[in-house]
PDB file of C-alpha atoms in Angstrom:
ATOM      1  CA  GLN Y   1       0.000   0.000   0.000  1.00  0.00           C
ATOM      2  CA  VAL Y   2       0.979   3.598  -0.603  1.00  0.00           C
ATOM      3  CA  GLN Y   3      -0.086   6.569   1.489  1.00  0.00           C
ATOM      4  CA  LEU Y   4       0.173  10.259   0.680  1.00  0.00           C
ATOM      5  CA  VAL Y   5      -0.083  12.704   3.550  1.00  0.00           C
ATOM      6  CA  GLU Y   6      -0.442  16.440   2.950  1.00  0.00           C
ATOM      7  CA  SER Y   7       0.232  19.224   5.403  1.00  0.00           C
ATOM      8  CA  GLY Y   8       0.560  22.993   5.451  1.00  0.00           C
ATOM      9  CA  GLY Y   9      -2.935  24.171   4.641  1.00  0.00           C
ATOM     10  CA  GLY Y  10      -4.732  26.814   6.637  1.00  0.00           C
ATOM     11  CA  LEU Y  11      -6.272  30.268   6.693  1.00  0.00           C
ATOM     12  CA  VAL Y  12      -4.359  33.197   5.224  1.00  0.00           C
ATOM     13  CA  GLN Y  13      -5.187  36.718   4.119  1.00  0.00           C
ATOM     14  CA  ALA Y  14      -5.141  37.682   0.458  1.00  0.00           C
ATOM     15  CA  GLY Y  15      -1.597  38.464  -0.590  1.00  0.00           C
ATOM     16  CA  GLY Y  16      -0.151  36.031   1.893  1.00  0.00           C
ATOM     17  CA  SER Y  17       1.787  32.798   1.437  1.00  0.00           C
ATOM     18  CA  LEU Y  18       1.477  29.150   2.343  1.00  0.00           C
ATOM     19  CA  ARG Y  19       3.683  26.125   1.719  1.00  0.00           C
ATOM     20  CA  LEU Y  20       2.099  22.725   1.234  1.00  0.00           C
ATOM     21  CA  SER Y  21       3.985  19.474   1.720  1.00  0.00           C
ATOM     22  CA  CYS Y  22       3.134  15.922   0.712  1.00  0.00           C
ATOM     23  CA  VAL Y  23       5.027  12.816   1.744  1.00  0.00           C
ATOM     24  CA  ALA Y  24       4.497   9.460   0.066  1.00  0.00           C
ATOM     25  CA  SER Y  25       5.225   6.302   2.047  1.00  0.00           C
ATOM     26  CA  GLY Y  26       4.688   2.580   1.837  1.00  0.00           C
ATOM     27  CA  SER Y  27       5.518   0.159  -0.960  1.00  0.00           C
ATOM     28  CA  ILE Y  28       7.425   2.480  -3.313  1.00  0.00           C
ATOM     29  CA  PHE Y  29      10.122   1.592  -5.850  1.00  0.00           C
ATOM     30  CA  SER Y  30      10.030   4.981  -7.547  1.00  0.00           C
ATOM     31  CA  ILE Y  31       7.655   7.840  -8.299  1.00  0.00           C
ATOM     32  CA  ASN Y  32       7.154   9.388 -11.719  1.00  0.00           C
ATOM     33  CA  ASP Y  33       5.084  12.568 -11.814  1.00  0.00           C
ATOM     34  CA  MET Y  34       3.937  14.247  -8.609  1.00  0.00           C
ATOM     35  CA  GLY Y  35       1.361  16.965  -8.615  1.00  0.00           C
ATOM     36  CA  TRP Y  36      -1.081  19.179  -6.823  1.00  0.00           C
ATOM     37  CA  TYR Y  37      -4.744  19.484  -7.679  1.00  0.00           C
ATOM     38  CA  ARG Y  38      -7.485  21.527  -6.061  1.00  0.00           C
ATOM     39  CA  GLN Y  39     -11.234  21.436  -5.767  1.00  0.00           C
ATOM     40  CA  ALA Y  40     -13.386  24.357  -4.758  1.00  0.00           C
ATOM     41  CA  PRO Y  41     -16.986  23.883  -3.568  1.00  0.00           C
ATOM     42  CA  GLY Y  42     -19.290  23.050  -6.462  1.00  0.00           C
ATOM     43  CA  GLN Y  43     -16.422  22.806  -8.921  1.00  0.00           C
ATOM     44  CA  GLN Y  44     -14.457  19.992 -10.518  1.00  0.00           C
ATOM     45  CA  ARG Y  45     -10.989  19.043  -9.361  1.00  0.00           C
ATOM     46  CA  GLU Y  46      -8.381  20.864 -11.426  1.00  0.00           C
ATOM     47  CA  LEU Y  47      -4.664  20.594 -11.969  1.00  0.00           C
ATOM     48  CA  VAL Y  48      -2.591  23.211 -10.166  1.00  0.00           C
ATOM     49  CA  ALA Y  49       0.949  22.056 -10.895  1.00  0.00           C
ATOM     50  CA  VAL Y  50       2.870  18.909 -11.777  1.00  0.00           C
ATOM     51  CA  ILE Y  51       6.549  18.005 -11.655  1.00  0.00           C
ATOM     52  CA  THR Y  52       8.345  15.105 -13.290  1.00  0.00           C
ATOM     53  CA  ARG Y  53      11.002  13.035 -11.589  1.00  0.00           C
ATOM     54  CA  GLY Y  54      13.583  14.963 -13.581  1.00  0.00           C
ATOM     55  CA  GLY Y  55      12.236  18.303 -12.394  1.00  0.00           C
ATOM     56  CA  SER Y  56      10.232  19.539 -15.376  1.00  0.00           C
ATOM     57  CA  THR Y  57       7.188  21.504 -14.267  1.00  0.00           C
ATOM     58  CA  LYS Y  58       3.806  22.531 -15.595  1.00  0.00           C
ATOM     59  CA  TYR Y  59       1.373  25.020 -14.055  1.00  0.00           C
ATOM     60  CA  ALA Y  60      -2.213  26.060 -14.477  1.00  0.00           C
ATOM     61  CA  ASP Y  61      -2.399  29.507 -16.084  1.00  0.00           C
ATOM     62  CA  SER Y  62      -4.170  30.856 -13.010  1.00  0.00           C
ATOM     63  CA  VAL Y  63      -1.172  30.196 -10.740  1.00  0.00           C
ATOM     64  CA  LYS Y  64       1.792  30.861 -13.024  1.00  0.00           C
ATOM     65  CA  GLY Y  65       4.227  33.279 -11.471  1.00  0.00           C
ATOM     66  CA  ARG Y  66       2.697  32.854  -8.009  1.00  0.00           C
ATOM     67  CA  PHE Y  67       3.067  29.137  -7.184  1.00  0.00           C
ATOM     68  CA  THR Y  68       6.189  26.988  -7.316  1.00  0.00           C
ATOM     69  CA  ILE Y  69       6.226  23.192  -7.226  1.00  0.00           C
ATOM     70  CA  SER Y  70       9.332  21.283  -6.148  1.00  0.00           C
ATOM     71  CA  ARG Y  71      10.232  17.808  -4.949  1.00  0.00           C
ATOM     72  CA  VAL Y  72      12.880  15.803  -3.121  1.00  0.00           C
ATOM     73  CA  ASN Y  73      13.057  12.411  -4.811  1.00  0.00           C
ATOM     74  CA  ALA Y  74      15.067  10.774  -2.045  1.00  0.00           C
ATOM     75  CA  LYS Y  75      12.313  11.651   0.444  1.00  0.00           C
ATOM     76  CA  ASN Y  76       9.317  10.978  -1.846  1.00  0.00           C
ATOM     77  CA  THR Y  77       8.175  14.476  -1.036  1.00  0.00           C
ATOM     78  CA  VAL Y  78       6.593  17.240  -3.097  1.00  0.00           C
ATOM     79  CA  PHE Y  79       6.035  20.855  -2.103  1.00  0.00           C
ATOM     80  CA  LEU Y  80       3.853  23.687  -3.318  1.00  0.00           C
ATOM     81  CA  GLN Y  81       4.965  27.196  -2.413  1.00  0.00           C
ATOM     82  CA  MET Y  82       2.010  29.524  -2.840  1.00  0.00           C
ATOM     83  CA  ASN Y  83       2.638  33.269  -2.870  1.00  0.00           C
ATOM     84  CA  SER Y  84       0.392  36.251  -3.557  1.00  0.00           C
ATOM     85  CA  LEU Y  85      -2.619  34.165  -2.661  1.00  0.00           C
ATOM     86  CA  LYS Y  86      -6.029  35.261  -3.895  1.00  0.00           C
ATOM     87  CA  HIS Y  87      -9.493  34.526  -2.563  1.00  0.00           C
ATOM     88  CA  GLU Y  88     -10.138  32.407  -5.654  1.00  0.00           C
ATOM     89  CA  ASP Y  89      -7.303  30.066  -4.584  1.00  0.00           C
ATOM     90  CA  THR Y  90      -9.556  28.851  -1.773  1.00  0.00           C
ATOM     91  CA  ALA Y  91     -10.042  25.100  -2.187  1.00  0.00           C
ATOM     92  CA  VAL Y  92      -9.108  21.693  -0.886  1.00  0.00           C
ATOM     93  CA  TYR Y  93      -5.674  20.863  -2.252  1.00  0.00           C
ATOM     94  CA  TYR Y  94      -4.833  17.259  -3.091  1.00  0.00           C
ATOM     95  CA  CYS Y  95      -1.463  15.654  -3.659  1.00  0.00           C
ATOM     96  CA  ASN Y  96      -1.099  13.107  -6.450  1.00  0.00           C
ATOM     97  CA  ALA Y  97       1.717  10.681  -7.205  1.00  0.00           C
ATOM     98  CA  GLU Y  98       2.274   8.158  -9.994  1.00  0.00           C
ATOM     99  CA  VAL Y  99       3.903   5.270  -8.162  1.00  0.00           C
ATOM    100  CA  ILE Y 100       5.878   2.259  -9.342  1.00  0.00           C
ATOM    101  CA  ARG Y 101       5.637  -0.109  -6.400  1.00  0.00           C
ATOM    102  CA  THR Y 102       8.206  -2.751  -7.373  1.00  0.00           C
ATOM    103  CA  ALA Y 103      10.933  -3.301  -9.954  1.00  0.00           C
ATOM    104  CA  MET Y 104       8.619  -5.765 -11.684  1.00  0.00           C
ATOM    105  CA  GLU Y 105       6.200  -2.891 -12.464  1.00  0.00           C
ATOM    106  CA  ILE Y 106       8.792  -0.667 -14.107  1.00  0.00           C
ATOM    107  CA  PHE Y 107       7.420  -1.211 -17.612  1.00  0.00           C
ATOM    108  CA  GLN Y 108       3.780  -0.949 -16.536  1.00  0.00           C
ATOM    109  CA  THR Y 109       1.647   2.151 -16.241  1.00  0.00           C
ATOM    110  CA  PRO Y 110       2.279   3.671 -12.822  1.00  0.00           C
ATOM    111  CA  LYS Y 111      -0.618   3.646 -10.402  1.00  0.00           C
ATOM    112  CA  ALA Y 112      -1.993   6.998  -9.278  1.00  0.00           C
ATOM    113  CA  TYR Y 113      -2.430   7.684  -5.579  1.00  0.00           C
ATOM    114  CA  TRP Y 114      -4.108  10.626  -3.838  1.00  0.00           C
ATOM    115  CA  GLY Y 115      -3.755  12.265  -0.491  1.00  0.00           C
ATOM    116  CA  GLN Y 116      -6.670  13.055   1.765  1.00  0.00           C
ATOM    117  CA  GLY Y 117      -6.604  16.755   0.957  1.00  0.00           C
ATOM    118  CA  THR Y 118      -5.739  19.883   2.907  1.00  0.00           C
ATOM    119  CA  GLN Y 119      -7.932  22.965   3.116  1.00  0.00           C
ATOM    120  CA  VAL Y 120      -6.569  26.300   1.953  1.00  0.00           C
ATOM    121  CA  THR Y 121      -8.731  29.309   2.738  1.00  0.00           C
ATOM    122  CA  VAL Y 122      -7.794  32.788   1.552  1.00  0.00           C
ATOM    123  CA  SER Y 123      -9.751  35.623   3.103  1.00  0.00           C
ATOM    124  CA  PHE Y 124     -10.388  38.947   1.419  1.00  0.00           C
TER     125      PHE Y 124
END
């Protein structure tokens, strides 16, 4: 089994900053892409940012220039630094990881795992 645990959410004023962390643990051989998604009330879950094992990144247009995704492969950890937060960033943020659990799975499609979510609330 693989578990993803997020931390770092909370309440912040508009213009403020938060840093989210997500640690993957369990039966892990390696992790391909890791990413952050968010879901606001009444809306679909959307991609915020994703980072490959090699460090290539992709961001939603709405967060470019304000959010930075990074990871530490040796610690199976991904971060999301969020600056200049806006009220519209309010959502539950979920961590995602594409996990290869054993060496025998290396040529198979990695399995996607999700964290339980962490609430980010940005006040006006």
